[in-house]
Coordinates of C-alpha atoms in Angstrom, one line a residue:
G1 CA 20.6 16.1 -7.4
P2 CA 17.5 15.3 -5.3
R3 CA 17.5 15.9 -1.6
R4 CA 16.1 12.4 -1.0
I5 CA 15.2 9.5 -3.3
I6 CA 11.9 7.8 -2.3
T7 CA 11.4 4.5 -4.2
V8 CA 8.3 2.5 -4.8
V9 CA 9.2 -0.9 -6.3
G10 CA 7.9 -4.5 -6.5
C11 CA 8.7 -7.7 -8.3
G12 CA 6.4 -9.7 -10.7
G13 CA 5.0 -13.0 -9.7
D14 CA 5.7 -16.2 -11.6
R15 CA 9.0 -14.7 -12.7
D16 CA 12.7 -15.1 -11.8
K17 CA 12.7 -15.3 -8.0
G18 CA 16.5 -15.1 -7.8
K19 CA 16.4 -11.4 -8.8
R20 CA 14.1 -10.4 -6.0
P21 CA 16.7 -10.1 -3.2
Q22 CA 19.0 -8.3 -5.6
M23 CA 16.2 -5.7 -6.3
G24 CA 15.6 -5.3 -2.6
K25 CA 19.3 -4.8 -2.0
I26 CA 19.6 -2.2 -4.8
A27 CA 16.5 -0.3 -3.6
H28 CA 17.8 -0.2 -0.1
E29 CA 21.3 1.0 -1.1
K30 CA 20.2 3.6 -3.6
S31 CA 17.2 5.1 -1.8
D32 CA 16.6 7.1 1.3
V33 CA 13.0 5.8 1.6
V34 CA 11.8 2.5 0.2
F35 CA 8.3 1.2 -0.3
L36 CA 8.0 -2.5 -1.3
T37 CA 4.7 -3.2 -3.0
N38 CA 2.8 -5.3 -5.6
D39 CA 3.8 -5.4 -9.3
N40 CA 1.7 -8.0 -11.1
P41 CA 1.8 -10.7 -8.4
R42 CA 0.0 -13.1 -10.7
S43 CA -0.6 -16.5 -9.1
E44 CA 1.9 -16.0 -6.2
D45 CA 1.2 -14.7 -2.7
P46 CA 2.2 -11.0 -2.7
A47 CA 3.6 -11.3 0.8
E48 CA 6.0 -14.1 -0.2
I49 CA 7.2 -12.0 -3.2
I50 CA 7.9 -9.1 -0.9
Q51 CA 9.7 -11.2 1.6
D52 CA 12.0 -12.5 -1.1
M53 CA 12.8 -8.8 -1.7
V54 CA 13.3 -8.1 2.0
A55 CA 15.9 -10.9 2.1
G56 CA 18.1 -8.4 0.2
F57 CA 18.0 -5.9 3.0
P58 CA 21.2 -6.0 5.2
P59 CA 21.1 -7.7 8.6
E60 CA 21.1 -4.4 10.5
V61 CA 17.7 -3.6 9.0
Q62 CA 16.2 -7.1 9.3
N63 CA 17.4 -7.5 12.9
Y64 CA 16.9 -3.9 14.0
Q65 CA 16.3 -3.6 17.7
F66 CA 13.7 -0.9 18.6
I67 CA 14.2 1.0 21.7
D68 CA 10.9 0.0 23.4
G69 CA 11.3 -3.6 22.4
L70 CA 7.6 -3.9 21.5
A71 CA 8.1 -5.8 18.3
E72 CA 10.3 -8.4 19.9
A73 CA 8.3 -8.8 23.1
H74 CA 5.2 -9.8 21.2
N75 CA 6.8 -11.7 18.4
F76 CA 5.4 -9.3 15.9
Y77 CA 7.4 -9.2 12.6
W78 CA 7.5 -5.6 11.5
L79 CA 8.8 -6.0 8.0
Q80 CA 5.4 -7.0 6.5
D81 CA 2.2 -5.3 5.5
Y82 CA 0.6 -3.8 8.6
N83 CA -2.7 -5.5 7.6
R84 CA -1.0 -8.8 8.3
V85 CA -0.2 -8.2 12.0
P86 CA -2.7 -8.4 14.8
D87 CA -5.0 -5.5 15.0
E88 CA -3.5 -4.2 18.2
Y89 CA -0.1 -3.8 16.6
D90 CA -1.0 -2.4 13.2
I91 CA -0.1 1.2 14.0
R92 CA 3.0 0.1 15.8
C93 CA 4.0 -1.8 12.7
L94 CA 3.8 1.4 10.6
E95 CA 5.7 3.3 13.3
C96 CA 8.5 0.7 13.2
Q97 CA 8.7 1.0 9.4
S98 CA 8.7 4.8 9.7
E99 CA 11.6 4.7 12.1
L100 CA 13.8 3.1 9.4
R101 CA 12.0 4.4 6.4
R102 CA 11.6 0.9 5.0
F103 CA 7.9 0.3 4.3
I104 CA 5.9 -2.8 3.2
L105 CA 2.6 -1.8 1.6
E106 CA 1.3 -4.6 -0.7
C107 CA -1.4 -2.3 -2.1
R108 CA 0.3 -0.3 -4.8
Y109 CA -2.3 2.4 -4.6
S110 CA -1.4 2.9 -1.0
A111 CA 2.3 2.8 -1.6
I112 CA 2.2 5.5 -4.2
R113 CA 0.0 7.7 -2.1
A114 CA 2.2 7.3 1.0
A115 CA 5.4 7.9 -1.0
I116 CA 4.1 11.1 -2.5
G117 CA 2.7 12.1 0.9
M118 CA 6.2 11.8 2.4
A119 CA 7.9 13.9 -0.3
D120 CA 9.0 17.4 0.4
E121 CA 10.4 20.0 -1.9
G122 CA 13.6 18.7 -3.6
D123 CA 12.8 15.0 -3.1
A124 CA 12.5 12.6 -6.0
V125 CA 9.8 9.9 -6.0
V126 CA 10.7 7.0 -8.2
I127 CA 7.8 4.7 -9.0
A128 CA 9.6 1.8 -10.7
G129 CA 8.6 -1.3 -12.6
K130 CA 5.3 -0.9 -14.4
G131 CA 6.1 2.1 -16.6
H132 CA 3.4 2.4 -19.3
E133 CA 1.3 -0.5 -18.1
D134 CA -2.2 0.4 -17.1
Y135 CA -3.2 -2.9 -15.4
Q136 CA -2.3 -5.2 -12.5
I137 CA -2.4 -9.0 -12.9
Y138 CA -3.7 -11.1 -10.0
G139 CA -3.8 -14.9 -10.5
K140 CA -6.2 -16.6 -12.9
D141 CA -9.9 -16.7 -13.2
P142 CA -11.0 -20.2 -12.0
Q143 CA -13.7 -20.4 -14.6
T144 CA -11.9 -19.2 -17.7
G145 CA -8.3 -19.8 -16.8
E146 CA -7.4 -16.4 -18.0
A147 CA -5.3 -13.9 -16.1
I148 CA -7.3 -11.6 -13.9
K149 CA -6.4 -8.1 -15.1
V150 CA -7.6 -5.0 -13.3
W151 CA -7.0 -1.5 -14.4
F152 CA -4.2 0.3 -12.6
D153 CA -2.0 3.2 -13.9
D154 CA 0.9 4.5 -11.9
R155 CA 0.8 7.8 -13.8
M156 CA -2.8 8.5 -12.9
E157 CA -2.4 7.2 -9.4
A158 CA 0.5 9.6 -8.9
R159 CA -1.4 12.5 -10.3
A160 CA -4.4 11.7 -8.0
A161 CA -2.1 11.3 -5.0
L162 CA -0.6 14.8 -5.6
L163 CA -4.1 16.3 -5.5
R164 CA -5.2 14.3 -2.4
V165 CA -2.0 14.9 -0.4
G166 CA -2.2 18.6 -1.1
A167 CA -5.8 18.7 0.1
L168 CA -4.9 16.8 3.3
R169 CA -1.9 19.0 4.1
E170 CA -4.2 22.1 3.7
L171 CA -6.4 20.5 6.4
G172 CA -3.5 20.2 8.8
V173 CA -2.9 16.5 8.2
D174 CA 0.8 15.3 8.6
T175 CA 1.5 13.1 5.6
R176 CA 5.3 12.8 6.2
N177 CA 4.9 9.7 8.4
L178 CA 2.6 6.7 8.6
P179 CA -0.1 6.6 9.6
F180 CA -1.2 10.0 8.2
K181 CA -2.7 12.1 11.1
R182 CA -3.2 15.6 12.3
D183 CA -0.3 17.1 14.3
G184 CA -0.6 16.1 18.0
E185 CA -2.9 13.2 17.5
V186 CA -1.8 10.1 19.4
G187 CA -3.1 6.5 19.1
T188 CA -5.7 7.5 16.5
R189 CA -6.8 5.4 13.5
N190 CA -7.0 8.0 10.8
Y191 CA -6.0 6.1 7.8
Y192 CA -5.9 8.8 5.2
F193 CA -3.7 7.0 2.8
E194 CA -5.6 3.7 3.0
P195 CA -8.8 2.6 4.7
R196 CA -8.7 -0.2 7.4
L197 CA -10.2 -2.8 5.1
S198 CA -8.3 -6.1 5.2
G199 CA -11.1 -8.7 5.0
R200 CA -11.5 -8.9 8.8
G201 CA -15.3 -8.8 8.8
H202 CA -15.7 -5.7 6.6
T203 CA -18.4 -6.5 4.1
D204 CA -20.0 -3.2 3.2
E205 CA -18.6 -0.1 1.6
F206 CA -17.4 2.5 4.0
K207 CA -17.9 6.2 3.8
S208 CA -15.0 8.2 5.4
E209 CA -15.6 11.8 6.1
Y210 CA -12.9 14.1 7.6
S211 CA -12.9 17.8 7.5
G212 CA -14.4 18.0 4.0
V213 CA -12.5 15.0 2.5
T214 CA -15.1 12.4 1.5
V215 CA -14.2 9.1 -0.1
W216 CA -16.1 5.8 -0.7
Y217 CA -14.2 2.6 -0.2
G218 CA -14.6 -1.0 -1.2
P219 CA -13.3 -4.0 0.7
D220 CA -10.1 -4.3 -1.3
G221 CA -9.0 -0.8 -0.1
H222 CA -9.6 1.1 -3.2
Q223 CA -11.8 4.2 -3.8
C224 CA -15.3 3.7 -5.1
P225 CA -15.8 5.3 -7.5
T226 CA -12.4 6.3 -8.8
E227 CA -11.2 9.9 -9.0
Y228 CA -11.0 9.5 -12.8
D229 CA -12.5 7.5 -15.6
A230 CA -10.9 4.2 -16.5
P231 CA -9.8 3.4 -20.1
P232 CA -12.4 1.3 -22.0
G233 CA -11.9 -2.4 -21.9
L234 CA -10.2 -2.6 -18.5
L235 CA -12.0 -2.9 -15.2
P236 CA -11.0 -0.3 -12.6
E237 CA -10.1 -1.8 -9.2
S238 CA -12.8 0.3 -7.6
Q239 CA -15.4 -1.1 -9.9
Q240 CA -14.0 -4.5 -9.0
S241 CA -14.6 -3.6 -5.4
M242 CA -18.3 -2.8 -6.0
K243 CA -18.7 -6.1 -7.9
I244 CA -17.2 -7.9 -4.8
I245 CA -19.6 -6.0 -2.5
N246 CA -22.6 -6.7 -4.6
R247 CA -21.8 -10.4 -5.0
W248 CA -21.4 -10.7 -1.3
K249 CA -24.7 -9.0 -0.6
S250 CA -26.5 -11.2 -3.0
R251 CA -25.3 -14.5 -1.6
P252 CA -27.9 -17.0 -0.5
G253 CA -29.5 -16.4 2.9
V254 CA -29.0 -12.6 2.9

């Protein structure tokens, strides 16, 4: 069997909430490393869906006491997406999650990339839930009332992650813990697996260059443009990013 099982899993929004703690419990019990992430959140808050899953983790995980006591001293809850904690604790939040190998990354793109980045020879990465689906569903369009469907394909994201992680490792980047960083770096903000774009004043696309790895990002944390072509009829999340950017730039008074 595999040396370790690394699981990426989420629960759908507007669906049976009673199953969420059960899924969190099973993921915890059957996996060495767990990433809780989005899986068609629809009209629900992704954070609330994930917290329903966290409720299935055992008390020794939910109430874990870290040696330095930083999380408790500052009332910062570590079992949530690091983008939701105060800026000064975001890296510490990832470090706390790394200590127990229980991660909360709402962005499914980031969860897949981080999971594959952590894998070594002999590990099995299980990306569960969406299967053949090539979309994510986020709420409803306020004008049409139709579900907002953006293109997302676990298979293509996993393939792209393998290529990107391989390139980063060749450059000496340690991808086996979060945040990704070069060996020996301390206190840096090198977010190789996801840009630091959480809506906190970031309004323009960012260009990130590091030792030959160049990627454009939009404000929702996805690459612009994508590393591959989207199927016709579905909007890639990266194109959605550029639409958001352009709409913001064209607002009155700018």
